[in-house]
């Protein structure tokens, strides 16, 4: 009489374009697996691609989220040990979206005038977005880099010609599951 296999796997959270690494675990050696993959939660305004049915252990698939919120792929796994099927189980992989930042208007000022504060926003939803920014010209009166919104500052120019600064913003998305 062959033993009944008891299996498990841990849920994961990955970034858009990331590869899953879902290890399928069993109480019985030489267990094989087959699984189906389906979208369990669709991301807002998009879909998830790259998932497929299979039998590999670990489940290693590169998943793409085209939406503006996290989405979930659910794998339904059927283990087999010594020719006997075990109880099916599910494991979810959350795929975070790539964060984007809405465009911000340029500002043209005279030296000594206060800038308008810049409050960043994003169409990406369902998580926390951190905005890291860098400035290529600190002579305008703004530091070289920062995190979050840019508070008003006094524009400066100690020279005789017009200067400008290019602020580059990199948004990073995280949700309650990490990633």
PDB file of C-alpha atoms in Angstrom:
ATOM      1  CA  UNK A   1       0.000   0.000   0.000  1.00  0.00           C
ATOM      2  CA  UNK A   2       1.475   3.292  -1.089  1.00  0.00           C
ATOM      3  CA  UNK A   3       1.390   6.223   1.327  1.00  0.00           C
ATOM      4  CA  UNK A   4      -0.780   9.218   0.620  1.00  0.00           C
ATOM      5  CA  UNK A   5       1.312  12.278  -0.138  1.00  0.00           C
ATOM      6  CA  UNK A   6       0.742  15.548   1.694  1.00  0.00           C
ATOM      7  CA  UNK A   7       2.025  18.552  -0.229  1.00  0.00           C
ATOM      8  CA  UNK A   8       2.498  22.267   0.210  1.00  0.00           C
ATOM      9  CA  UNK A   9       3.927  25.386  -1.394  1.00  0.00           C
ATOM     10  CA  UNK A  10       4.353  28.979  -0.268  1.00  0.00           C
ATOM     11  CA  UNK A  11       2.633  31.938  -1.899  1.00  0.00           C
ATOM     12  CA  UNK A  12       4.898  34.481  -3.574  1.00  0.00           C
ATOM     13  CA  UNK A  13       4.853  38.103  -4.634  1.00  0.00           C
ATOM     14  CA  UNK A  14       6.958  39.138  -7.620  1.00  0.00           C
ATOM     15  CA  UNK A  15       7.437  42.284  -9.658  1.00  0.00           C
ATOM     16  CA  UNK A  16       6.196  42.702 -13.205  1.00  0.00           C
ATOM     17  CA  UNK A  17       8.501  40.708 -15.487  1.00  0.00           C
ATOM     18  CA  UNK A  18       9.802  38.629 -12.572  1.00  0.00           C
ATOM     19  CA  UNK A  19      10.153  34.868 -12.494  1.00  0.00           C
ATOM     20  CA  UNK A  20       8.342  32.676 -10.004  1.00  0.00           C
ATOM     21  CA  UNK A  21      10.261  30.161  -7.912  1.00  0.00           C
ATOM     22  CA  UNK A  22       7.493  28.121  -6.295  1.00  0.00           C
ATOM     23  CA  UNK A  23       8.941  25.001  -4.683  1.00  0.00           C
ATOM     24  CA  UNK A  24       6.445  22.134  -4.457  1.00  0.00           C
ATOM     25  CA  UNK A  25       7.021  20.122  -1.276  1.00  0.00           C
ATOM     26  CA  UNK A  26       5.849  16.605  -0.392  1.00  0.00           C
ATOM     27  CA  UNK A  27       5.953  14.205   2.540  1.00  0.00           C
ATOM     28  CA  UNK A  28       6.697  11.362   0.109  1.00  0.00           C
ATOM     29  CA  UNK A  29       9.911  11.184  -1.906  1.00  0.00           C
ATOM     30  CA  UNK A  30       9.783  11.036  -5.719  1.00  0.00           C
ATOM     31  CA  UNK A  31       6.440  12.827  -5.867  1.00  0.00           C
ATOM     32  CA  UNK A  32       5.583  14.234  -9.281  1.00  0.00           C
ATOM     33  CA  UNK A  33       3.270  17.138  -9.925  1.00  0.00           C
ATOM     34  CA  UNK A  34       0.953  18.488 -12.555  1.00  0.00           C
ATOM     35  CA  UNK A  35      -0.610  21.922 -12.306  1.00  0.00           C
ATOM     36  CA  UNK A  36      -2.903  24.319 -14.056  1.00  0.00           C
ATOM     37  CA  UNK A  37      -2.398  28.073 -14.027  1.00  0.00           C
ATOM     38  CA  UNK A  38      -5.169  30.647 -14.232  1.00  0.00           C
ATOM     39  CA  UNK A  39      -5.715  34.309 -13.473  1.00  0.00           C
ATOM     40  CA  UNK A  40      -7.404  34.441 -10.065  1.00  0.00           C
ATOM     41  CA  UNK A  41      -7.443  38.248  -9.737  1.00  0.00           C
ATOM     42  CA  UNK A  42      -7.096  40.414 -12.835  1.00  0.00           C
ATOM     43  CA  UNK A  43      -5.129  43.649 -12.505  1.00  0.00           C
ATOM     44  CA  UNK A  44      -6.992  46.888 -13.158  1.00  0.00           C
ATOM     45  CA  UNK A  45      -6.838  47.852 -16.828  1.00  0.00           C
ATOM     46  CA  UNK A  46      -4.779  44.886 -17.958  1.00  0.00           C
ATOM     47  CA  UNK A  47      -4.014  41.213 -17.652  1.00  0.00           C
ATOM     48  CA  UNK A  48      -1.247  38.821 -16.620  1.00  0.00           C
ATOM     49  CA  UNK A  49       0.628  36.758 -19.201  1.00  0.00           C
ATOM     50  CA  UNK A  50       3.327  34.103 -19.088  1.00  0.00           C
ATOM     51  CA  UNK A  51       1.527  31.541 -16.931  1.00  0.00           C
ATOM     52  CA  UNK A  52       1.116  28.010 -18.256  1.00  0.00           C
ATOM     53  CA  UNK A  53       0.052  24.558 -17.161  1.00  0.00           C
ATOM     54  CA  UNK A  54       2.945  22.244 -16.425  1.00  0.00           C
ATOM     55  CA  UNK A  55       4.733  19.707 -14.291  1.00  0.00           C
ATOM     56  CA  UNK A  56       8.103  21.266 -13.433  1.00  0.00           C
ATOM     57  CA  UNK A  57       9.240  21.624  -9.831  1.00  0.00           C
ATOM     58  CA  UNK A  58       9.851  24.363  -8.919  1.00  0.00           C
ATOM     59  CA  UNK A  59       7.264  26.329 -10.880  1.00  0.00           C
ATOM     60  CA  UNK A  60       9.459  28.857 -12.694  1.00  0.00           C
ATOM     61  CA  UNK A  61       7.521  31.143 -15.013  1.00  0.00           C
ATOM     62  CA  UNK A  62       8.180  34.733 -16.072  1.00  0.00           C
ATOM     63  CA  UNK A  63       4.959  36.689 -15.509  1.00  0.00           C
ATOM     64  CA  UNK A  64       4.005  40.052 -17.002  1.00  0.00           C
ATOM     65  CA  UNK A  65       1.389  42.371 -15.496  1.00  0.00           C
ATOM     66  CA  UNK A  66       0.067  44.902 -18.024  1.00  0.00           C
ATOM     67  CA  UNK A  67      -2.320  46.577 -15.574  1.00  0.00           C
ATOM     68  CA  UNK A  68      -2.110  49.326 -12.974  1.00  0.00           C
ATOM     69  CA  UNK A  69      -2.751  47.170  -9.884  1.00  0.00           C
ATOM     70  CA  UNK A  70      -1.505  43.837  -8.573  1.00  0.00           C
ATOM     71  CA  UNK A  71      -2.950  40.656 -10.061  1.00  0.00           C
ATOM     72  CA  UNK A  72      -2.870  37.044  -8.887  1.00  0.00           C
ATOM     73  CA  UNK A  73      -2.114  33.803 -10.725  1.00  0.00           C
ATOM     74  CA  UNK A  74      -3.469  30.704  -8.969  1.00  0.00           C
ATOM     75  CA  UNK A  75      -1.753  27.384  -9.582  1.00  0.00           C
ATOM     76  CA  UNK A  76      -3.862  24.296  -8.804  1.00  0.00           C
ATOM     77  CA  UNK A  77      -1.429  21.452  -8.127  1.00  0.00           C
ATOM     78  CA  UNK A  78      -2.116  17.710  -8.207  1.00  0.00           C
ATOM     79  CA  UNK A  79       0.660  15.590  -6.661  1.00  0.00           C
ATOM     80  CA  UNK A  80       1.218  11.918  -7.506  1.00  0.00           C
ATOM     81  CA  UNK A  81       3.405   9.539  -5.479  1.00  0.00           C
ATOM     82  CA  UNK A  82       3.945   5.862  -6.306  1.00  0.00           C
ATOM     83  CA  UNK A  83       1.121   6.071  -8.837  1.00  0.00           C
ATOM     84  CA  UNK A  84      -1.361   7.396  -6.266  1.00  0.00           C
ATOM     85  CA  UNK A  85      -2.787  10.897  -6.612  1.00  0.00           C
ATOM     86  CA  UNK A  86      -2.711  13.131  -3.575  1.00  0.00           C
ATOM     87  CA  UNK A  87      -5.091  15.913  -2.626  1.00  0.00           C
ATOM     88  CA  UNK A  88      -4.924  18.898  -4.914  1.00  0.00           C
ATOM     89  CA  UNK A  89      -3.887  22.228  -3.422  1.00  0.00           C
ATOM     90  CA  UNK A  90      -3.494  25.790  -4.611  1.00  0.00           C
ATOM     91  CA  UNK A  91      -0.687  28.318  -4.429  1.00  0.00           C
ATOM     92  CA  UNK A  92      -1.011  31.974  -5.433  1.00  0.00           C
ATOM     93  CA  UNK A  93       1.553  34.251  -7.019  1.00  0.00           C
ATOM     94  CA  UNK A  94       0.857  37.986  -6.797  1.00  0.00           C
ATOM     95  CA  UNK A  95       2.337  39.966  -9.694  1.00  0.00           C
ATOM     96  CA  UNK A  96       2.874  43.626  -8.886  1.00  0.00           C
ATOM     97  CA  UNK A  97       2.549  46.217 -11.666  1.00  0.00           C
ATOM     98  CA  UNK A  98       5.296  48.517 -12.827  1.00  0.00           C
ATOM     99  CA  UNK A  99       4.745  51.858 -11.136  1.00  0.00           C
ATOM    100  CA  UNK A 100       4.427  54.949 -13.281  1.00  0.00           C
ATOM    101  CA  UNK A 101       4.321  58.627 -12.399  1.00  0.00           C
ATOM    102  CA  UNK A 102       1.991  61.191 -13.930  1.00  0.00           C
ATOM    103  CA  UNK A 103       3.670  64.010 -15.855  1.00  0.00           C
ATOM    104  CA  UNK A 104       4.435  67.204 -13.926  1.00  0.00           C
ATOM    105  CA  UNK A 105       4.399  70.679 -15.498  1.00  0.00           C
ATOM    106  CA  UNK A 106       7.715  72.484 -15.964  1.00  0.00           C
ATOM    107  CA  UNK A 107       8.290  75.701 -14.034  1.00  0.00           C
ATOM    108  CA  UNK A 108      10.044  78.815 -15.342  1.00  0.00           C
ATOM    109  CA  UNK A 109      11.081  81.260 -12.605  1.00  0.00           C
ATOM    110  CA  UNK A 110      13.282  84.225 -11.820  1.00  0.00           C
ATOM    111  CA  UNK A 111      16.154  83.802  -9.381  1.00  0.00           C
ATOM    112  CA  UNK A 112      14.894  84.343  -5.830  1.00  0.00           C
ATOM    113  CA  UNK A 113      11.298  83.335  -6.604  1.00  0.00           C
ATOM    114  CA  UNK A 114       9.696  80.376  -4.803  1.00  0.00           C
ATOM    115  CA  UNK A 115       8.850  77.300  -6.841  1.00  0.00           C
ATOM    116  CA  UNK A 116       5.482  75.616  -6.697  1.00  0.00           C
ATOM    117  CA  UNK A 117       5.615  72.401  -4.651  1.00  0.00           C
ATOM    118  CA  UNK A 118       5.564  69.268  -6.787  1.00  0.00           C
ATOM    119  CA  UNK A 119       3.212  66.528  -5.611  1.00  0.00           C
ATOM    120  CA  UNK A 120       3.742  63.285  -7.478  1.00  0.00           C
ATOM    121  CA  UNK A 121       0.852  60.986  -8.378  1.00  0.00           C
ATOM    122  CA  UNK A 122       0.386  57.771 -10.286  1.00  0.00           C
ATOM    123  CA  UNK A 123      -2.314  55.793 -12.073  1.00  0.00           C
ATOM    124  CA  UNK A 124      -0.881  52.690 -10.378  1.00  0.00           C
ATOM    125  CA  UNK A 125      -3.215  51.558  -7.585  1.00  0.00           C
ATOM    126  CA  UNK A 126      -3.557  49.053  -4.772  1.00  0.00           C
ATOM    127  CA  UNK A 127      -0.189  49.537  -3.124  1.00  0.00           C
ATOM    128  CA  UNK A 128       2.316  52.064  -1.890  1.00  0.00           C
ATOM    129  CA  UNK A 129       4.404  54.084  -4.306  1.00  0.00           C
ATOM    130  CA  UNK A 130       7.666  55.708  -3.280  1.00  0.00           C
ATOM    131  CA  UNK A 131       8.985  58.443  -5.559  1.00  0.00           C
ATOM    132  CA  UNK A 132      12.788  58.723  -5.689  1.00  0.00           C
ATOM    133  CA  UNK A 133      14.002  61.737  -7.625  1.00  0.00           C
ATOM    134  CA  UNK A 134      17.315  63.149  -8.787  1.00  0.00           C
ATOM    135  CA  UNK A 135      18.251  66.638 -10.009  1.00  0.00           C
ATOM    136  CA  UNK A 136      21.048  67.111 -12.556  1.00  0.00           C
ATOM    137  CA  UNK A 137      21.780  70.756 -11.605  1.00  0.00           C
ATOM    138  CA  UNK A 138      21.877  71.757  -7.913  1.00  0.00           C
ATOM    139  CA  UNK A 139      22.687  75.361  -8.950  1.00  0.00           C
ATOM    140  CA  UNK A 140      18.910  75.896  -9.384  1.00  0.00           C
ATOM    141  CA  UNK A 141      18.524  75.685  -5.577  1.00  0.00           C
ATOM    142  CA  UNK A 142      17.316  72.083  -5.282  1.00  0.00           C
ATOM    143  CA  UNK A 143      19.361  69.252  -3.785  1.00  0.00           C
ATOM    144  CA  UNK A 144      20.805  66.458  -5.886  1.00  0.00           C
ATOM    145  CA  UNK A 145      18.237  63.847  -4.848  1.00  0.00           C
ATOM    146  CA  UNK A 146      15.338  63.079  -2.574  1.00  0.00           C
ATOM    147  CA  UNK A 147      12.422  60.825  -1.759  1.00  0.00           C
ATOM    148  CA  UNK A 148       8.780  61.859  -2.035  1.00  0.00           C
ATOM    149  CA  UNK A 149       7.228  65.098  -3.176  1.00  0.00           C
ATOM    150  CA  UNK A 150       9.411  68.162  -3.797  1.00  0.00           C
ATOM    151  CA  UNK A 151       8.620  70.986  -1.402  1.00  0.00           C
ATOM    152  CA  UNK A 152       8.727  74.582  -2.601  1.00  0.00           C
ATOM    153  CA  UNK A 153      12.251  76.045  -2.682  1.00  0.00           C
ATOM    154  CA  UNK A 154      13.810  79.342  -3.737  1.00  0.00           C
ATOM    155  CA  UNK A 155      15.020  79.210  -7.318  1.00  0.00           C
ATOM    156  CA  UNK A 156      18.616  80.404  -7.637  1.00  0.00           C
ATOM    157  CA  UNK A 157      20.911  81.474 -10.437  1.00  0.00           C
ATOM    158  CA  UNK A 158      24.168  83.218  -9.592  1.00  0.00           C
ATOM    159  CA  UNK A 159      25.278  83.354 -13.227  1.00  0.00           C
ATOM    160  CA  UNK A 160      24.591  85.628 -16.180  1.00  0.00           C
ATOM    161  CA  UNK A 161      22.758  83.113 -18.396  1.00  0.00           C
ATOM    162  CA  UNK A 162      19.619  81.059 -17.969  1.00  0.00           C
ATOM    163  CA  UNK A 163      20.060  77.665 -16.287  1.00  0.00           C
ATOM    164  CA  UNK A 164      17.764  74.704 -15.857  1.00  0.00           C
ATOM    165  CA  UNK A 165      17.567  71.455 -13.958  1.00  0.00           C
ATOM    166  CA  UNK A 166      16.223  68.100 -15.103  1.00  0.00           C
ATOM    167  CA  UNK A 167      14.418  66.187 -12.352  1.00  0.00           C
ATOM    168  CA  UNK A 168      14.191  62.435 -12.991  1.00  0.00           C
ATOM    169  CA  UNK A 169      11.594  60.530 -10.954  1.00  0.00           C
ATOM    170  CA  UNK A 170      11.708  56.775 -10.345  1.00  0.00           C
ATOM    171  CA  UNK A 171       8.543  55.349  -8.761  1.00  0.00           C
ATOM    172  CA  UNK A 172       8.710  52.048  -6.853  1.00  0.00           C
ATOM    173  CA  UNK A 173       5.589  49.990  -6.109  1.00  0.00           C
ATOM    174  CA  UNK A 174       5.065  47.700  -3.121  1.00  0.00           C
ATOM    175  CA  UNK A 175       1.923  46.040  -1.802  1.00  0.00           C
ATOM    176  CA  UNK A 176       1.060  44.347   1.469  1.00  0.00           C
ATOM    177  CA  UNK A 177       2.634  41.134   0.163  1.00  0.00           C
ATOM    178  CA  UNK A 178       5.953  42.877  -0.545  1.00  0.00           C
ATOM    179  CA  UNK A 179       7.658  42.837  -3.932  1.00  0.00           C
TER     180      UNK A 179
END
